[in-house]
PDB file of C-alpha atoms in Angstrom:
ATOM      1  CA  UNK Y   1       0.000   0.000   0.000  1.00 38.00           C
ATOM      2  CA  UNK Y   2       1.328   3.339  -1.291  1.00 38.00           C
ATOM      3  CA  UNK Y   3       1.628   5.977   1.816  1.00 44.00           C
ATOM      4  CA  UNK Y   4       2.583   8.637  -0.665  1.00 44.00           C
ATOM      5  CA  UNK Y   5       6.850   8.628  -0.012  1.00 41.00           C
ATOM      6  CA  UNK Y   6       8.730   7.532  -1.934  1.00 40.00           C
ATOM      7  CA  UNK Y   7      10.253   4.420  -1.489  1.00 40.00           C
ATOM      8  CA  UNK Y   8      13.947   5.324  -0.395  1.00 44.00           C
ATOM      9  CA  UNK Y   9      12.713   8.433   1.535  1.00 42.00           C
ATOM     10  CA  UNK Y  10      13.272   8.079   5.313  1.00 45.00           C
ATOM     11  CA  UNK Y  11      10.127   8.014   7.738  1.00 50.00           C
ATOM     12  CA  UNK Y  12       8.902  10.973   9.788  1.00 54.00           C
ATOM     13  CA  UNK Y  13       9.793  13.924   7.605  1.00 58.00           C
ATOM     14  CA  UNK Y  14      13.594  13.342   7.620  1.00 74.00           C
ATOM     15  CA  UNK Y  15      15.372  15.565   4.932  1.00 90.00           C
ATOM     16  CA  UNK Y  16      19.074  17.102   4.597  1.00 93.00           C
ATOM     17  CA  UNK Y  17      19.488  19.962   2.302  1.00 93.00           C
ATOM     18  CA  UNK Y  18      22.947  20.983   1.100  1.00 93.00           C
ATOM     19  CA  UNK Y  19      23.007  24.724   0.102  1.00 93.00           C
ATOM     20  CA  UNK Y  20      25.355  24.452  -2.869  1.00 91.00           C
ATOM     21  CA  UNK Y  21      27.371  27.176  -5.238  1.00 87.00           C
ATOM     22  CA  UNK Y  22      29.945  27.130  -8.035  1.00 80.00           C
ATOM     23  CA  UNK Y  23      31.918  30.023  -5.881  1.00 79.00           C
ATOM     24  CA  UNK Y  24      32.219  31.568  -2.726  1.00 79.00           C
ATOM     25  CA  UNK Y  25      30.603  34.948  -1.960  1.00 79.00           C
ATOM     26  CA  UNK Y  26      26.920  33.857  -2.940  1.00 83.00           C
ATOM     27  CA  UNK Y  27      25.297  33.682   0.453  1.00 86.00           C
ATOM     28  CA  UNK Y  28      25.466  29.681   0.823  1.00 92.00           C
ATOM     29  CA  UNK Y  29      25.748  30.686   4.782  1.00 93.00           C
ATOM     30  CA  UNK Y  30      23.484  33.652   5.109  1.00 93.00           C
ATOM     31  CA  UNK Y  31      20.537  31.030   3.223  1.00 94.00           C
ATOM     32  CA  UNK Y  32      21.586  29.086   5.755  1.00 94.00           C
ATOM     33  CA  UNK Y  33      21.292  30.234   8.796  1.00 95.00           C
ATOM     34  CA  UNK Y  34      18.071  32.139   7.510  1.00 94.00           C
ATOM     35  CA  UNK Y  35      16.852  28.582   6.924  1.00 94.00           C
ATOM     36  CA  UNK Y  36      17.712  27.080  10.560  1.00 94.00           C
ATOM     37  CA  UNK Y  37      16.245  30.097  12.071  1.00 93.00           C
ATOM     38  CA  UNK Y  38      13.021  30.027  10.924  1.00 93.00           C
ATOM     39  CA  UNK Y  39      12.915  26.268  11.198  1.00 91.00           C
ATOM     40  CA  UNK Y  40       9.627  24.975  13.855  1.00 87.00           C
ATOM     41  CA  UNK Y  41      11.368  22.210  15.593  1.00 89.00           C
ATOM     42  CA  UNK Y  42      14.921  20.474  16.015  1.00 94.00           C
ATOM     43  CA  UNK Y  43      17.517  21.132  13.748  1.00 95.00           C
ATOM     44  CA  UNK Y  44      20.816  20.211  12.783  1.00 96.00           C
ATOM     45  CA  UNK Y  45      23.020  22.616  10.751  1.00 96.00           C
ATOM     46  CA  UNK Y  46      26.533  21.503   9.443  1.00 97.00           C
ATOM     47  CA  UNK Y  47      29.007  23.870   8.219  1.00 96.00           C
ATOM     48  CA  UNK Y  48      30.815  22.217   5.633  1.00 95.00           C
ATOM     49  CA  UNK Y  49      33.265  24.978   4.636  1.00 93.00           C
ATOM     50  CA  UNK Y  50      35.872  23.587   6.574  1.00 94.00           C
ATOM     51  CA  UNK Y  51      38.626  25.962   5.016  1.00 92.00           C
ATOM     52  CA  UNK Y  52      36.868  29.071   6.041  1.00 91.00           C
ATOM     53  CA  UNK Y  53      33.930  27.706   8.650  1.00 93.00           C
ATOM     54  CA  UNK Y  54      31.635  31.230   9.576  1.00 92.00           C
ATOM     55  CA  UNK Y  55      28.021  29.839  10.105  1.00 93.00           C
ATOM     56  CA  UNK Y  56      29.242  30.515  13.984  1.00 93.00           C
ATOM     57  CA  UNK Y  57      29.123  34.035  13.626  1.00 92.00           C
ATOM     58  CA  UNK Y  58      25.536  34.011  11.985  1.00 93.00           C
ATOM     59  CA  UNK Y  59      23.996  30.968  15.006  1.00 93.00           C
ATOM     60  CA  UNK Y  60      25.866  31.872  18.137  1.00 92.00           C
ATOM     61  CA  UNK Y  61      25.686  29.308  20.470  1.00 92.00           C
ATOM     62  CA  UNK Y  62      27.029  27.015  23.497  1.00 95.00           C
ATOM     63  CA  UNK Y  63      30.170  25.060  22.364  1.00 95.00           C
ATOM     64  CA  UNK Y  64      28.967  21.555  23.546  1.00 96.00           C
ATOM     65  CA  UNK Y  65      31.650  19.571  22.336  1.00 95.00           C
ATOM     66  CA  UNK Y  66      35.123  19.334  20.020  1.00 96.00           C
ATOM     67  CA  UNK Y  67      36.451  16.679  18.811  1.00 96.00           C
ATOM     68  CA  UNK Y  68      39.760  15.939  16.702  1.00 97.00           C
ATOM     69  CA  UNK Y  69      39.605  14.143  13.418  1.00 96.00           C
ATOM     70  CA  UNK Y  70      42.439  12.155  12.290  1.00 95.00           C
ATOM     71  CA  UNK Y  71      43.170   9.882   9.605  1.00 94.00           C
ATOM     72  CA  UNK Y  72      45.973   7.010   9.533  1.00 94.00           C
ATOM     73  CA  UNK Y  73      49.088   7.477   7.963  1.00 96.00           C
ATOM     74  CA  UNK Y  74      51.926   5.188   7.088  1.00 96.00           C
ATOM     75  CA  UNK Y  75      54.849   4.997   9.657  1.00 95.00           C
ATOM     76  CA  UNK Y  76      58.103   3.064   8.236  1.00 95.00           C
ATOM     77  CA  UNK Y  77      60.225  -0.012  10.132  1.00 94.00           C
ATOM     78  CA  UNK Y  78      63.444   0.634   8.919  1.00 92.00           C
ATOM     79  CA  UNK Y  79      64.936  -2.909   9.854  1.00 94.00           C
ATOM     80  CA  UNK Y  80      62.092  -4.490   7.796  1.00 94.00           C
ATOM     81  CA  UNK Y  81      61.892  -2.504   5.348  1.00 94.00           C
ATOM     82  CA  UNK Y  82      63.737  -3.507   2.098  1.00 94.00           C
ATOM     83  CA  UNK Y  83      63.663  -0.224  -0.036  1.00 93.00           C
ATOM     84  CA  UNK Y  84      61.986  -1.953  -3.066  1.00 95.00           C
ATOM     85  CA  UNK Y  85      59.604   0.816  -3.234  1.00 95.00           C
ATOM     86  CA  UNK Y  86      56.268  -0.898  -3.900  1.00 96.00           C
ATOM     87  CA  UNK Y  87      54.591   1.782  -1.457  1.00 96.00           C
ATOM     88  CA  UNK Y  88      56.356   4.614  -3.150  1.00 96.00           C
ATOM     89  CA  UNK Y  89      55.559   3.513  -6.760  1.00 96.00           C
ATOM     90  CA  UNK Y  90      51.476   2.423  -5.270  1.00 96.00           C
ATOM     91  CA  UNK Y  91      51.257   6.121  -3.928  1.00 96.00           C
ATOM     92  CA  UNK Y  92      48.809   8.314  -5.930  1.00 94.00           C
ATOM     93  CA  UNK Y  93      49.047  11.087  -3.769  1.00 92.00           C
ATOM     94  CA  UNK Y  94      52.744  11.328  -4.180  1.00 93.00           C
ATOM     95  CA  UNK Y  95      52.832  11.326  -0.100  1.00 94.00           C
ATOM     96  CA  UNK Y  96      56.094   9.024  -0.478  1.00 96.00           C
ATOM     97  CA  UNK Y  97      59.462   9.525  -1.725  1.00 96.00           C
ATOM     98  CA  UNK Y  98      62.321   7.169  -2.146  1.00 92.00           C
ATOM     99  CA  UNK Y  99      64.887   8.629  -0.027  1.00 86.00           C
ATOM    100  CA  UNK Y 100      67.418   6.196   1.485  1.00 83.00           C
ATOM    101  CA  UNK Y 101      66.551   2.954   3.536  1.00 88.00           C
ATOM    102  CA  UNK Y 102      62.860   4.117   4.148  1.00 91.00           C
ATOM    103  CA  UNK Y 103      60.780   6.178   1.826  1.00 94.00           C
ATOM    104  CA  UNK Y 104      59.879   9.655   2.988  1.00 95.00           C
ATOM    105  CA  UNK Y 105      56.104  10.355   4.001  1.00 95.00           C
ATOM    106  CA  UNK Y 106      54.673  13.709   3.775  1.00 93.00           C
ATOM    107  CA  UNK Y 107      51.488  13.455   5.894  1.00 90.00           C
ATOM    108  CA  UNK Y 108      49.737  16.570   4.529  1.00 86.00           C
ATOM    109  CA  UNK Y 109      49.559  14.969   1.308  1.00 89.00           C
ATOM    110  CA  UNK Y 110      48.364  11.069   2.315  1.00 92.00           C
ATOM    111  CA  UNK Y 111      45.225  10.223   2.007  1.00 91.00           C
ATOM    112  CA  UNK Y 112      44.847   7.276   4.963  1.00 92.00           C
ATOM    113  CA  UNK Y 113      43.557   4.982   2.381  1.00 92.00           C
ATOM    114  CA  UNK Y 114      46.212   2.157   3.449  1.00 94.00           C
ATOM    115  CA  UNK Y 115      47.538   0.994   0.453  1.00 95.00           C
ATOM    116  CA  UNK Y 116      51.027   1.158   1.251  1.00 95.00           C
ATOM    117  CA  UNK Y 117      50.805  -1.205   3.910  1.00 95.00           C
ATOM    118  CA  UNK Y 118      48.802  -3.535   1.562  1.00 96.00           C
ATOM    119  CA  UNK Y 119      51.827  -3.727  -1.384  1.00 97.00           C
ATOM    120  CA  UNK Y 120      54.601  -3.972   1.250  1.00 96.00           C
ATOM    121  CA  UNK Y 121      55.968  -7.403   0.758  1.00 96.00           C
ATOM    122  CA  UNK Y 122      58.107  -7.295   4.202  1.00 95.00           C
ATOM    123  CA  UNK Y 123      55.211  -5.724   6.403  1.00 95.00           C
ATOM    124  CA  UNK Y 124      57.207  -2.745   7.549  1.00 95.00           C
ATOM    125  CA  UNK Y 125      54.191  -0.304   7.208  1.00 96.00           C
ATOM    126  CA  UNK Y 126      52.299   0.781  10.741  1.00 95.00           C
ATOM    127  CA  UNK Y 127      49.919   3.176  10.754  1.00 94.00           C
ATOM    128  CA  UNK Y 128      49.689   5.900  12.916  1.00 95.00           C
ATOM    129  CA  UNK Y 129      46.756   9.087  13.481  1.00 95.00           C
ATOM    130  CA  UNK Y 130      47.434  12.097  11.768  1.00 94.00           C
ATOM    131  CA  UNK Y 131      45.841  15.288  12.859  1.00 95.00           C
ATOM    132  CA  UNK Y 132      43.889  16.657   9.983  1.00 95.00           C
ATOM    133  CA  UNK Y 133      41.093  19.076  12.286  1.00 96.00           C
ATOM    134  CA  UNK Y 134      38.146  19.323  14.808  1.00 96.00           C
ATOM    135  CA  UNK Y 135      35.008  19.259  14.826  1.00 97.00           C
ATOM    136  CA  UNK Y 136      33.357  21.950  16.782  1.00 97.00           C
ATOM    137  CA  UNK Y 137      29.207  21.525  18.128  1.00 96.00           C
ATOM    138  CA  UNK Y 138      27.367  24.194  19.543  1.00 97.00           C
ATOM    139  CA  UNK Y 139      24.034  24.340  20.866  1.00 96.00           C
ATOM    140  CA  UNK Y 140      21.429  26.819  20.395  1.00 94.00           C
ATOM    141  CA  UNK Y 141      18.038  25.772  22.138  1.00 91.00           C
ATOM    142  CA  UNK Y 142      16.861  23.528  19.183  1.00 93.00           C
ATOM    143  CA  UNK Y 143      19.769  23.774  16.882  1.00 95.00           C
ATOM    144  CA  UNK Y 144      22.724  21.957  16.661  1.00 96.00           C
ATOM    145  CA  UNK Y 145      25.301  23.666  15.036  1.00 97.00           C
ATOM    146  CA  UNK Y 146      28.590  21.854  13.249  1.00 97.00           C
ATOM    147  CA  UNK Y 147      31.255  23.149  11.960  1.00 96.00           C
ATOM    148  CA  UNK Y 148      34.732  21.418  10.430  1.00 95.00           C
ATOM    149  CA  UNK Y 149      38.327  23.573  11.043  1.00 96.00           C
ATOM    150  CA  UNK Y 150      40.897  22.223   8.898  1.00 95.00           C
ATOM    151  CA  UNK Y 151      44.277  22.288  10.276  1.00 94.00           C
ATOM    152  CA  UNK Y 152      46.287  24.975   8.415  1.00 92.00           C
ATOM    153  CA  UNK Y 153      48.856  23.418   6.029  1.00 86.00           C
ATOM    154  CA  UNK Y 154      46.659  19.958   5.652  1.00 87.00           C
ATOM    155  CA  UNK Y 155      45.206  19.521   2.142  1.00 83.00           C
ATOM    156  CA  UNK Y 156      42.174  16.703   3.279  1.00 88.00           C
ATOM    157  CA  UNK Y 157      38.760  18.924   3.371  1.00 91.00           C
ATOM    158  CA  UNK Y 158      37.182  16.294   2.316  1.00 90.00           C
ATOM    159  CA  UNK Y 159      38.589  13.788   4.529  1.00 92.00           C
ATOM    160  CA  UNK Y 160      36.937  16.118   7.358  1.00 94.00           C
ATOM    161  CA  UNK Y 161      33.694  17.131   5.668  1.00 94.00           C
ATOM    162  CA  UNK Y 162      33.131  12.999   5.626  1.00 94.00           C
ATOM    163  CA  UNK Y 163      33.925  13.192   9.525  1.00 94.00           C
ATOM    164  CA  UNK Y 164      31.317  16.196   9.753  1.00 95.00           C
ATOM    165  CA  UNK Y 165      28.501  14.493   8.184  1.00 94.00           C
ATOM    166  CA  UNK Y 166      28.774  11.576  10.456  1.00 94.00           C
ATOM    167  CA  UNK Y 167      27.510  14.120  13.070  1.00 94.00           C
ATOM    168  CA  UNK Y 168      24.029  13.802  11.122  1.00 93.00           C
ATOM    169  CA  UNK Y 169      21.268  12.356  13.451  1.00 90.00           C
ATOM    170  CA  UNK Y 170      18.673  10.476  11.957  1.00 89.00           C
ATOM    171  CA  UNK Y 171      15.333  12.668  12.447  1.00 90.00           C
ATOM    172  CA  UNK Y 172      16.276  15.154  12.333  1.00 94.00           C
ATOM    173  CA  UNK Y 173      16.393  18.454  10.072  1.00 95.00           C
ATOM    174  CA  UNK Y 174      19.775  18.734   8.988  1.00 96.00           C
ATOM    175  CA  UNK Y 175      21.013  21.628   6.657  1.00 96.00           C
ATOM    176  CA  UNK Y 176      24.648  21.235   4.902  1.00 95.00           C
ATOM    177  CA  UNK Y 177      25.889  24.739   4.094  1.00 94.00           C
ATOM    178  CA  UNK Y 178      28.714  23.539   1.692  1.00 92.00           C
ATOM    179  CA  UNK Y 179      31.669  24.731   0.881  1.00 91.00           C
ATOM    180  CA  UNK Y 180      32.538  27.285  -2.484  1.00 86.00           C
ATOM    181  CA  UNK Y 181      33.092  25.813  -5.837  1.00 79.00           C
ATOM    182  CA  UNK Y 182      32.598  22.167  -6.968  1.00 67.00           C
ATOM    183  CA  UNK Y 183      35.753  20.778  -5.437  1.00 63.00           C
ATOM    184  CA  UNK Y 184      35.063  19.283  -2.157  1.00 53.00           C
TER     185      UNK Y 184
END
């Protein structure tokens, strides 16, 4: 029996909207904010700009929480480690260089996606946590406010927006004001 939803669409009224532009400057976070305010009932707003996060200044409210978000990056045994370079060579990132015994990481260019310790034939690959941001929650009676704050130097918005949208509780209103261009 048809109760008029769609089939995918989640019960009780559940929707995220992502306020979306090709640039910056076109008042993704004024809509926004406009849009939370005026919302009648819980709300969950996520500021996804995680370069230049500013939904805080428009929906001032209690920091609740903050939380670091890390990803795992490769860390090198240099007595196991053989130098044949099949992490270097797998890299797509270029976050490894062959430099002497053990390759050379650069952490603000790896992606955490593990593949280096997958090729290593002599299992000389650990991973470690690398610091790539926070998370920061606020409250504001009804509205829960989220914004991402990418660590300056670190290249991985997306990497944190992905972190930001696991914040999303299932429910419950949820705007995404995203960040400018098409990029991230």
């Amino acid at each position: 029996e048809c109760d008029g939803r769609r089939n995918d669409a989640p019960a009780g009224g559940f929707m995220i909207v992502a306020i979306a532009s090709g640039k910056g400057g076109t008042g993704k976070t004024s809509v926004t904010a406009n849009l939370a305010r005026v919302f009648n009932g819980p709300i969950h707003v996520l500021d996804c700009d995680v370069e230049e996060p500013n939904a805080h200044l428009f929906l001032r409210g209690e920091l609740i929480a903050e939380t670091e978000v890390a990803i795992r990056v490769p860390e090198f045994d240099a007595e196991t480690c053989s130098a044949c370079d099949a992490c270097v060579d797998f890299c797509q990132f270029n976050a490894l260089a062959s430099v002497g015994k053990t390759p050379m990481l650069f952490k603000e260019l790896c992606h955490g996606c593990g593949g280096c310790a997958l090729v290593c034939p002599c299992d000389a690959v650990r991973e470690q946590d690398f610091r790539i941001g926070l998370v920061r929650s606020f409250s504001l009676g009804m509205m829960t406010l989220c914004s991402g704050h990418l660590d300056v130097g670190v290249s991985l918005a997306s990497s944190l927006i992905h972190a930001l949208k696991k914040t999303i509780e299932p429910g419950v209103m949820t705007l995404l004001d995203s960040p400018p261009g098409t990029a991230c």
